[in-house]
PDB file of C-alpha atoms and ligand atoms in Angstrom:
ATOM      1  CA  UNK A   1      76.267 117.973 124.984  1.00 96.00           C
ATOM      2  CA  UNK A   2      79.954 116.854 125.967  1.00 98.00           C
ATOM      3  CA  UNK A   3      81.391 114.517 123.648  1.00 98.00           C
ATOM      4  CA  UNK A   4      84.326 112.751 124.771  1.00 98.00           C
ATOM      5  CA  UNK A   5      86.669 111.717 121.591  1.00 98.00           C
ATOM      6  CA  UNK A   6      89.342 108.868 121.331  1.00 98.00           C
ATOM      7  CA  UNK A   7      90.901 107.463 118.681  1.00 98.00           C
ATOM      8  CA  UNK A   8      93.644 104.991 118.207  1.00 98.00           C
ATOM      9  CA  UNK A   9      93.432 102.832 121.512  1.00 98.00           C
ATOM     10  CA  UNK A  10      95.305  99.884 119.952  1.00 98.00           C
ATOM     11  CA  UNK A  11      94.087  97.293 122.741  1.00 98.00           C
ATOM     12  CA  UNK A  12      95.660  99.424 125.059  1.00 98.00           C
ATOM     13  CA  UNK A  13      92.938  98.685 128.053  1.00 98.00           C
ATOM     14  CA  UNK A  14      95.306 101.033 130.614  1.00 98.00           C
ATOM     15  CA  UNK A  15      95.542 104.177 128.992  1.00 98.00           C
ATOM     16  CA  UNK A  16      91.175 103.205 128.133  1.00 98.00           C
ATOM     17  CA  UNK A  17      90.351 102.961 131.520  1.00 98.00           C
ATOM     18  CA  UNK A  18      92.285 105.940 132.713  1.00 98.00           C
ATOM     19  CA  UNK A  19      90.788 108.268 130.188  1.00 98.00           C
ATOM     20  CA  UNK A  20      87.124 107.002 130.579  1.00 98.00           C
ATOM     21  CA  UNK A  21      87.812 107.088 134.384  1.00 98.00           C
ATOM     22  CA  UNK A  22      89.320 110.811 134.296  1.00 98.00           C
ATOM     23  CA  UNK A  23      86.365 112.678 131.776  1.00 98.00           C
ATOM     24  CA  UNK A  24      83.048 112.969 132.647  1.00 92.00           C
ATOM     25  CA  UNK A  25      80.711 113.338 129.200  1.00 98.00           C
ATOM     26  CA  UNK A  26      77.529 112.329 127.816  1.00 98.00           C
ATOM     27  CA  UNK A  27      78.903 110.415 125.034  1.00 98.00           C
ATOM     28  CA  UNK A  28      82.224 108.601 123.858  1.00 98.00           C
ATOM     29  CA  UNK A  29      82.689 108.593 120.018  1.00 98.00           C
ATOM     30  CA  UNK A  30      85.476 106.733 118.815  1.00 98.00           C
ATOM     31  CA  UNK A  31      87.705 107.417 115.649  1.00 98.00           C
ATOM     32  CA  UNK A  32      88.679 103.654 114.762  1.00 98.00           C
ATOM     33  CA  UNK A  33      91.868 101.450 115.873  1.00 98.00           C
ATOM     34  CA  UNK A  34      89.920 100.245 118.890  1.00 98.00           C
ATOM     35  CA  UNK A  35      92.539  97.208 118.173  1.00 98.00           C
ATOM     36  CA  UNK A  36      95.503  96.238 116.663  1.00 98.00           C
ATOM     37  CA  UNK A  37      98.965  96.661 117.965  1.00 98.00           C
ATOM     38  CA  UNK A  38      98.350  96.231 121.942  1.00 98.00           C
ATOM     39  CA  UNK A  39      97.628  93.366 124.027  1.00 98.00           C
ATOM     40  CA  UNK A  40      93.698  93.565 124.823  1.00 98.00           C
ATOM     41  CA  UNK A  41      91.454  94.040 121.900  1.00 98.00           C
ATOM     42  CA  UNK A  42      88.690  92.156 122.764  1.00 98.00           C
ATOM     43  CA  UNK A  43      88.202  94.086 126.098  1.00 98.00           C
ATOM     44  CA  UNK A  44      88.847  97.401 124.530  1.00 98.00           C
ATOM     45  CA  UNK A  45      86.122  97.075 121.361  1.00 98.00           C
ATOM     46  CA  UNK A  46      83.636  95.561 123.626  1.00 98.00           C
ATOM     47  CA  UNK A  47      84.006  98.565 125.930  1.00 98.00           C
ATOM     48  CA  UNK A  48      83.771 100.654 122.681  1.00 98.00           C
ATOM     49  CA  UNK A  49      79.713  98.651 122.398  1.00 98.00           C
ATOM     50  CA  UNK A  50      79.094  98.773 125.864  1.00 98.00           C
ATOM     51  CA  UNK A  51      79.574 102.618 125.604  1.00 98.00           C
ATOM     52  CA  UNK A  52      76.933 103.053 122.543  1.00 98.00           C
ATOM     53  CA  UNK A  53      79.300 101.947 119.726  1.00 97.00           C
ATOM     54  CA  UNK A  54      79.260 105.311 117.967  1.00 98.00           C
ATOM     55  CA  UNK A  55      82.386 105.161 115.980  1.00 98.00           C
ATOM     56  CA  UNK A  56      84.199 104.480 112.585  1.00 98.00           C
ATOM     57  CA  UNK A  57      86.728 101.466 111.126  1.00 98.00           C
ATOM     58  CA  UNK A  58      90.007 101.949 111.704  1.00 98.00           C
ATOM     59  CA  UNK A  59      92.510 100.792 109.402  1.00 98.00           C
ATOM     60  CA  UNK A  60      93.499  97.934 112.321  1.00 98.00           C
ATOM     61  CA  UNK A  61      89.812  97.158 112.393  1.00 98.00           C
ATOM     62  CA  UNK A  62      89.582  97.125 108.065  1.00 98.00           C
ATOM     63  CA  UNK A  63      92.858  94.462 108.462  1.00 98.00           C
ATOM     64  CA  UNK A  64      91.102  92.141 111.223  1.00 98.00           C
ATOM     65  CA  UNK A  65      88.079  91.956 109.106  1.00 97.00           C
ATOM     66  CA  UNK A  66      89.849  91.967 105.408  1.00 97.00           C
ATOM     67  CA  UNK A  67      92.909  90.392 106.107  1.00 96.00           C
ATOM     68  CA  UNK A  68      94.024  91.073 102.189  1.00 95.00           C
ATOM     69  CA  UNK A  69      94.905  93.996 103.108  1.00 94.00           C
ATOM     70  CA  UNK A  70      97.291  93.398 105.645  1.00 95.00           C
ATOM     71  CA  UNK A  71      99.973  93.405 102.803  1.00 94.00           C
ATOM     72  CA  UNK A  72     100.182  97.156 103.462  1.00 91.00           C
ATOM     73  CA  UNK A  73     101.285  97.036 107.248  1.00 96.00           C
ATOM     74  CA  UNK A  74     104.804  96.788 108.695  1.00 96.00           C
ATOM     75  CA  UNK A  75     105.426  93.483 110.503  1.00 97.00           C
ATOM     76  CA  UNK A  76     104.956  94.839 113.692  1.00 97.00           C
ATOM     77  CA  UNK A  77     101.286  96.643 112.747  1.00 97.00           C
ATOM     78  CA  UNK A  78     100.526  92.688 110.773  1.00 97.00           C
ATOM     79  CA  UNK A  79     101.231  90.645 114.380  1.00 98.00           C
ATOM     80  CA  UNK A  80      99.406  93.182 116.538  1.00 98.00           C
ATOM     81  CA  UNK A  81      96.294  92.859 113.858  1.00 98.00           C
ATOM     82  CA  UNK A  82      96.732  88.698 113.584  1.00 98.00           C
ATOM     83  CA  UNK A  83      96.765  88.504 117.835  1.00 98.00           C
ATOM     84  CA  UNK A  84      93.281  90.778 117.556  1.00 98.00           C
ATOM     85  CA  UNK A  85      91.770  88.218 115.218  1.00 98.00           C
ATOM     86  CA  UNK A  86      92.794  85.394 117.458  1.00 98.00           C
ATOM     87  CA  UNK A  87      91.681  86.749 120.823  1.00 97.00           C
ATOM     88  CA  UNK A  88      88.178  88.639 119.547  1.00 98.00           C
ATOM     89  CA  UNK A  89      85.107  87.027 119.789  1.00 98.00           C
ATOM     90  CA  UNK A  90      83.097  85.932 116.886  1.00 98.00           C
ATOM     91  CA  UNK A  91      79.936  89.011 117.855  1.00 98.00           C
ATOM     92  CA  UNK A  92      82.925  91.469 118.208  1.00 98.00           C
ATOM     93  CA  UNK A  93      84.498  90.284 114.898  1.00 98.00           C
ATOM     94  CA  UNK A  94      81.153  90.158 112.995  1.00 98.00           C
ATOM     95  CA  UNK A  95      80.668  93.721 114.845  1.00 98.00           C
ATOM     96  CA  UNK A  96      83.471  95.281 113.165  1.00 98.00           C
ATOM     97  CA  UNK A  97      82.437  94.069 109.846  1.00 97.00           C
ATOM     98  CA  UNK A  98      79.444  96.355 109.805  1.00 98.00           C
ATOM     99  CA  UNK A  99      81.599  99.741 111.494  1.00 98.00           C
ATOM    100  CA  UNK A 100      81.093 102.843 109.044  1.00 98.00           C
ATOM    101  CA  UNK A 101      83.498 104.371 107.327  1.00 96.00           C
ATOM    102  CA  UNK A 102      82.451 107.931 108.492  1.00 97.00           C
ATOM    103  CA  UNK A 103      79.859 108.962 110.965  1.00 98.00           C
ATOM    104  CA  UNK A 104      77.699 112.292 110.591  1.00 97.00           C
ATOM    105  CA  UNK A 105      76.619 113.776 114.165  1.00 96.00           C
ATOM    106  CA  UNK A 106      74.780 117.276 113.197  1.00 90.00           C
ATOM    107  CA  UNK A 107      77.635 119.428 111.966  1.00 87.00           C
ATOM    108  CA  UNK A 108      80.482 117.806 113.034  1.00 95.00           C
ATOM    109  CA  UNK A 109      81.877 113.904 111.374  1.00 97.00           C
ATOM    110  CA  UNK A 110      83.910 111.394 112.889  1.00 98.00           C
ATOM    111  CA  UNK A 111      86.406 109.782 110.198  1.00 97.00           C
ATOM    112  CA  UNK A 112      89.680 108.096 110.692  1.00 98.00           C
ATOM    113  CA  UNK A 113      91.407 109.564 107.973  1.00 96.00           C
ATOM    114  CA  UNK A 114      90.548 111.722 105.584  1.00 95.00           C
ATOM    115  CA  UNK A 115      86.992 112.212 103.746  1.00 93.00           C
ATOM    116  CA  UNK A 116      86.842 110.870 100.198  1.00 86.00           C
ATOM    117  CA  UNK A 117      88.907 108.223 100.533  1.00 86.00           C
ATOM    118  CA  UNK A 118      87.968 106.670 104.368  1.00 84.00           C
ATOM    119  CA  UNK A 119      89.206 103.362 103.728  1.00 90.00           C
ATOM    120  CA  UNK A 120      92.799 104.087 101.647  1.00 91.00           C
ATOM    121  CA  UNK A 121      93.596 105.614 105.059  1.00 95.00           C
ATOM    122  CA  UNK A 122      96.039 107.937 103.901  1.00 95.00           C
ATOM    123  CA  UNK A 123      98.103 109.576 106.236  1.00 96.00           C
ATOM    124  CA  UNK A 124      98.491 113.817 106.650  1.00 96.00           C
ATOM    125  CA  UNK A 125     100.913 114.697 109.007  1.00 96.00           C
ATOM    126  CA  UNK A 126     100.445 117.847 110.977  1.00 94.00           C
ATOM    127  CA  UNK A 127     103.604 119.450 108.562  1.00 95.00           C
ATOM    128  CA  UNK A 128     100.968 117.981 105.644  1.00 96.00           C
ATOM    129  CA  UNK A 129      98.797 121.368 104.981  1.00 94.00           C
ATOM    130  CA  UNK A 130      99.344 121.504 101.497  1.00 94.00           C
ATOM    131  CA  UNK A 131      97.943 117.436 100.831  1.00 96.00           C
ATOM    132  CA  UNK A 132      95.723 117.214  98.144  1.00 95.00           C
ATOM    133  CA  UNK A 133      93.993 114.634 100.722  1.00 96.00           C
ATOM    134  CA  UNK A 134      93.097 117.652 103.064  1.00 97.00           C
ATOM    135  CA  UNK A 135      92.394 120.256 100.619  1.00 96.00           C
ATOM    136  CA  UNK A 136      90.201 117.555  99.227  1.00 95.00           C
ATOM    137  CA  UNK A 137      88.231 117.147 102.618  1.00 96.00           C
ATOM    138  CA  UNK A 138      87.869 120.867 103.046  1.00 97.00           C
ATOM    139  CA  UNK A 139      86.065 121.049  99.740  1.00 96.00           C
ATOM    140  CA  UNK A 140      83.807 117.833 100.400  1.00 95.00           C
ATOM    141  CA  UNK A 141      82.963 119.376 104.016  1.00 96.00           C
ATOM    142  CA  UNK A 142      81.650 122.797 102.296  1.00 93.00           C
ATOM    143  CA  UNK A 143      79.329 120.512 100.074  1.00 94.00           C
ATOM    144  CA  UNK A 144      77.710 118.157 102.565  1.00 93.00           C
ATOM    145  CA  UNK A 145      77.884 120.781 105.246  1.00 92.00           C
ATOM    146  CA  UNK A 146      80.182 119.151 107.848  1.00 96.00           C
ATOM    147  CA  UNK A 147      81.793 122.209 109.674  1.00 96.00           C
ATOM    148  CA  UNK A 148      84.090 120.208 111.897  1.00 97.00           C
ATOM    149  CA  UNK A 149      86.198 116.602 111.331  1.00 98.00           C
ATOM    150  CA  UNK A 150      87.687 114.744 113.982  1.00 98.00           C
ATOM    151  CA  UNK A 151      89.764 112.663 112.786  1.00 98.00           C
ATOM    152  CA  UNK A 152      93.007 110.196 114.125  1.00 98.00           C
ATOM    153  CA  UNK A 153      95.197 107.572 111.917  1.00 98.00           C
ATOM    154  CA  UNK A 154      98.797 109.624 112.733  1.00 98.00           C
ATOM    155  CA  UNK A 155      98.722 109.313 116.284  1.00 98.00           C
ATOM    156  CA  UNK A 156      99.892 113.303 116.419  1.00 97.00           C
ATOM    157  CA  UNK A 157      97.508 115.620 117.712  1.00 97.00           C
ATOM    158  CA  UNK A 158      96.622 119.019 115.664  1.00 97.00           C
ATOM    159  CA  UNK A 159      94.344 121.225 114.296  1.00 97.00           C
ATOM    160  CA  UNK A 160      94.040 122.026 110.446  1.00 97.00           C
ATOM    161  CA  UNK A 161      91.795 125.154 110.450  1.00 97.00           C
ATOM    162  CA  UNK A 162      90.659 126.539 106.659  1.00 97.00           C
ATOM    163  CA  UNK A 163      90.726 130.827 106.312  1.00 96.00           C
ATOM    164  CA  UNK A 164      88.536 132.708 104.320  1.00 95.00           C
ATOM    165  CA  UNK A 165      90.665 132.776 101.515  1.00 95.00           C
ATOM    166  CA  UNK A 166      91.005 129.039 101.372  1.00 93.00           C
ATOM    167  CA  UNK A 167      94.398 128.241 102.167  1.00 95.00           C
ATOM    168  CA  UNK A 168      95.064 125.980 105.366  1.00 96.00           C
ATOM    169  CA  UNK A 169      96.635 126.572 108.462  1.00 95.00           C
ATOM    170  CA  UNK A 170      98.147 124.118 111.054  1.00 95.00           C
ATOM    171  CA  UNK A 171      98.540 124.037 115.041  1.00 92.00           C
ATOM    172  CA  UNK A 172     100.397 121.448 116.876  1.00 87.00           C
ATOM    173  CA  UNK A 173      98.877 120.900 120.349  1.00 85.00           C
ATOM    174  CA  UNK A 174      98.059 118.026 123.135  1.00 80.00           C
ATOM    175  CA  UNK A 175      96.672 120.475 125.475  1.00 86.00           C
ATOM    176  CA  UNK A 176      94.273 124.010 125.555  1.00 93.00           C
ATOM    177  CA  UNK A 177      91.528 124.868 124.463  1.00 96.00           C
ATOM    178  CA  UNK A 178      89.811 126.728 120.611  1.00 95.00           C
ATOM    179  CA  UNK A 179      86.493 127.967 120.454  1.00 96.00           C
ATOM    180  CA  UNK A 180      85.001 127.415 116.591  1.00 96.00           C
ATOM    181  CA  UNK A 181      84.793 129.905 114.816  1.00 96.00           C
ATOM    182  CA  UNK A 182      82.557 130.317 111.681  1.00 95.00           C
ATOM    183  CA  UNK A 183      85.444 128.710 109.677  1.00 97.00           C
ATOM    184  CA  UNK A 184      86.117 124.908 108.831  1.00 97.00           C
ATOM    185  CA  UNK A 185      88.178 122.067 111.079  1.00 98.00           C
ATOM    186  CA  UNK A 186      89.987 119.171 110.468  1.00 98.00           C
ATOM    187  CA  UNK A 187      90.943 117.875 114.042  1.00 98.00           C
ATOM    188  CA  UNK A 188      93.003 115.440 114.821  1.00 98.00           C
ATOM    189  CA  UNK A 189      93.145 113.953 118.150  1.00 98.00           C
ATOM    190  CA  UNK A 190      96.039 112.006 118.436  1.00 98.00           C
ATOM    191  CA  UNK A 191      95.950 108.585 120.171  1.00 98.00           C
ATOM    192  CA  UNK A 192      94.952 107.212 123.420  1.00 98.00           C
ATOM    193  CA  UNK A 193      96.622 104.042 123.237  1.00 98.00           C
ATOM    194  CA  UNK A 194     100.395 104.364 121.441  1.00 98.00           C
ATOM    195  CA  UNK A 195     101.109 108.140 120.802  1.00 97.00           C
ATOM    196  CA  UNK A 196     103.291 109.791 118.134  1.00 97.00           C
ATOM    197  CA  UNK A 197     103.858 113.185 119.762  1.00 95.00           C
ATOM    198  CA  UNK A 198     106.462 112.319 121.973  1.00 95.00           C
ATOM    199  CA  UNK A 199     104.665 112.579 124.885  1.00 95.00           C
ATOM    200  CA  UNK A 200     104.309 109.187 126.440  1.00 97.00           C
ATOM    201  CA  UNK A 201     100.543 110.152 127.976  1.00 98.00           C
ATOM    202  CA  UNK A 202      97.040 108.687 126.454  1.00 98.00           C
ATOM    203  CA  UNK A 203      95.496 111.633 124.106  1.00 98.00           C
ATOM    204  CA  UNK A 204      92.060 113.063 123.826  1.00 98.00           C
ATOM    205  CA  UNK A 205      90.035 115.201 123.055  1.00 98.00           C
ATOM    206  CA  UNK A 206      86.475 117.091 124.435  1.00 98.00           C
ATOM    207  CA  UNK A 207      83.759 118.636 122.188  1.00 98.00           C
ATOM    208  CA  UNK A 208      81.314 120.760 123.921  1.00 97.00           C
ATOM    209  CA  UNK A 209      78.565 121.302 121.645  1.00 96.00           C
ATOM    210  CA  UNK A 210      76.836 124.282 123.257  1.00 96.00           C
ATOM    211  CA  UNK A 211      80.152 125.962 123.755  1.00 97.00           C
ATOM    212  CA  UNK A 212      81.853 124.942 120.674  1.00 96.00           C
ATOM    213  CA  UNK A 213      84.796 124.030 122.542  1.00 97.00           C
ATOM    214  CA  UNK A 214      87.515 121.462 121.255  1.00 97.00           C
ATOM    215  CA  UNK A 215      89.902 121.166 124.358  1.00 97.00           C
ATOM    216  CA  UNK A 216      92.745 118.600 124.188  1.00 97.00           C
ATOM    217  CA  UNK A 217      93.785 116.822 127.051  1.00 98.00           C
ATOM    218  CA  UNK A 218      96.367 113.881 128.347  1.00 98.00           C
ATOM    219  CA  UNK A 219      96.667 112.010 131.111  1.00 98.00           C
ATOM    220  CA  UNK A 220      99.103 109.269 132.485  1.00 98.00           C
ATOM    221  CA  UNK A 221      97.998 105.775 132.636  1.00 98.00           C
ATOM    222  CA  UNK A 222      99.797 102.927 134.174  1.00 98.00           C
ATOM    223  CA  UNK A 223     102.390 102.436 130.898  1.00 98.00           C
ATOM    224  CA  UNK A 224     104.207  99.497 132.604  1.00 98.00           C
ATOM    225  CA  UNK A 225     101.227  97.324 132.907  1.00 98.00           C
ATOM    226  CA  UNK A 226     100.228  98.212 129.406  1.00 98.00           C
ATOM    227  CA  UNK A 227     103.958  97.084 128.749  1.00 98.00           C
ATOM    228  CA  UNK A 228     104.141  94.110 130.301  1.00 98.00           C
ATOM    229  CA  UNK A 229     100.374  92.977 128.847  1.00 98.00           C
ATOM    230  CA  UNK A 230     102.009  93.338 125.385  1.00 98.00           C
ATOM    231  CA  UNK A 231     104.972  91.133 126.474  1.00 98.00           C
ATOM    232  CA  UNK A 232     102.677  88.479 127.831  1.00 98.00           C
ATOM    233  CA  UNK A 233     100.878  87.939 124.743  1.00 98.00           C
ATOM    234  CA  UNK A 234     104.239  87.503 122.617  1.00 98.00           C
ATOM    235  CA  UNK A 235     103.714  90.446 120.794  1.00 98.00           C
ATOM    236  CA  UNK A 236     106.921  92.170 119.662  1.00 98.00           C
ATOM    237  CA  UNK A 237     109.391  93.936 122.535  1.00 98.00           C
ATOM    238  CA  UNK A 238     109.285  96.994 120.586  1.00 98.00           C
ATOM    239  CA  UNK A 239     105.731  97.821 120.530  1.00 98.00           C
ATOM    240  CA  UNK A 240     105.794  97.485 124.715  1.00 98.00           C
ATOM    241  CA  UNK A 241     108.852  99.786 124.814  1.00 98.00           C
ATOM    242  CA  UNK A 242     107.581 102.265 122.681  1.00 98.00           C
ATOM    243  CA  UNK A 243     104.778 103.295 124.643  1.00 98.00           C
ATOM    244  CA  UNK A 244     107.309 104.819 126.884  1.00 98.00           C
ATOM    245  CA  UNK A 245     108.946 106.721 124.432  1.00 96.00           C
ATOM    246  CA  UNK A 246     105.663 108.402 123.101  1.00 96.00           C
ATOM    247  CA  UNK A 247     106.887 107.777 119.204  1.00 93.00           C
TER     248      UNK A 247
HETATM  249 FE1  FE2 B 301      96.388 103.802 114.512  1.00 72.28          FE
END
C-alpha cells in the first residue's frame, strides 16, 4: 500500500491539484487544515471526501466549526477561517464537525499535532526535541502501539526519530528518502498549501507500507494563480505574497 500524505492545504486548490496530479497512490490521508487561510476551501475539503475522507481536524477546521476559539489566531489566520465559513457548504460544514481528532491506520496514526492533547494544537518546531509535548507522544505511542505519527500544524517538514535509550533526535528535510527502522517516528510533513521551510513548493510526503518507506517530496504549483485567488476573495495581501516567499 502507497499512502500519499498532505497536510496543511489552506484552500490552496493549486498546489492540491498539482500534488494529487504528480503522485500516483492508493490512498490520500490528510493531516487537517484542508481550509483556512487560502482562497478555495470549499473545493479543497470536498476533494478531501471525494478522495475517501480519511483524515483528522485541523486547528483551521476546529475554528470554522467552534468559532470560540478563534480568539487564539492572529488576524490574518481569523479572516482566512471567517471566508471558509462563508463560502463552505452546509454538508461540508456539518462534515467537519464530525472529523477525528486522530486516526489509527494499523501501526502508523495520522494527528495534526501532537498525541495527548490533539485539539490544544500545540506547536513543536523541528529545533523542539526536548518538548514535553513530544516526549509525551513518544511515551503514549509505546502504550497504544503506534510505531509511526504523521503529523503537520508547523508547516516545516522533519523527522523526530526516538533511540534506544530514549532521548530524541531531529532531521530537517523536504526531500529523500528513510526506511523505518524498529525504532519510533514522529513525522512531520510540512504543508502543501502555505509552507514554512522557505521553500516556496507544495510539501508531501509518501508512505509505502510494504517497504516502510517515508520519502518527502515537493513540487511547484502555479503560485501566482494561488496568489491572485487569495486577492480576489479580499483576503489579506500578505497571505497571497507569502506563498512566494515559502515562510
Ligand atoms: Fe496550518
Amino acid at each position: 500500500m502507497i499512502y500519499l500524505i498532505v497536510s496543511d492545504i489552506h484552500s490552496n486548490q493549486p498546489a492540491l491539484d498539482q500534488v494529487l496530479a504528480t503522485e500516483k497512490a492508493d490512498e490520500v490521508l490528510f493531516l487537517g487544515d484542508i481550509i483556512g487561510y487560502g482562497a478555495s476551501p470549499e473545493y479543497c475539503y470536498q476533494k478531501f471526501r471525494d478522495l475517501g475522507g480519511k483524515g483528522v481536524m485541523g486547528n483551521h477546521e476546529y475554528g470554522a466549526v467552534r468559532p470560540d476559539t478563534l480568539v487564539h489566531f492572529s488576524e490574518n489566520a481569523m479572516l482566512g477561517v471567517l471566508h471558509s465559513m462563508k463560502v463552505l457548504s452546509k454538508e461540508n460544514l456539518d462534515h467537519m464537525q464530525r472529523l477525528p481528532e486522530t486516526l489509527k491506520i494499523g501501526d502508523l496514526l495520522l494527528c495534526h499535532t501532537m498525541l495527548g492533547h490533539p485539539l490544544e494544537f500545540p506547536y513543536v518546531f523541528p529545533q523542539d526535541k526536548d518538548s514535553l509535548y513530544l516526549k509525551e507522544s513518544f511515551q503514549r505511542m509505546a502504550k497504544e502501539e503506534i510505531q509511526v505519527i504523521f503529523t503537520g500544524h508547523t508547516h516545516k517538514p522533519c523527522i523526530f526519530k526516538q533511540l534506544p535509550d530514549g532521548s530524541i533526535e531531529t532531521y530537517k528535510t523536504a526531500q529523500g528518502e528513510l526506511f523505518l527502522d524498529e525504532q519510533r517516528y514522529v513525522i512531520n510533513a510540512g504543508s502543501v498549501g502555505q509552507p514554512r521551510n522557505g521553500s516556496p513548493l507544495a510539501h508531501y510526503v509518501l508512505y509505502d507500507t510494504k517497504l516502510r518507506k517515508v520519502t518527502f517530496r515537493s513540487v511547484s504549483y502555479d503560485v501566482d494563480l494561488a496568489a491572485k485567488k487569495i486577492r480576489e476573495a479580499g483576503l489579506p495581501d500578505f497571505l497571497a505574497d507569502r506563498l512566494y516567499r515559502g515562510i
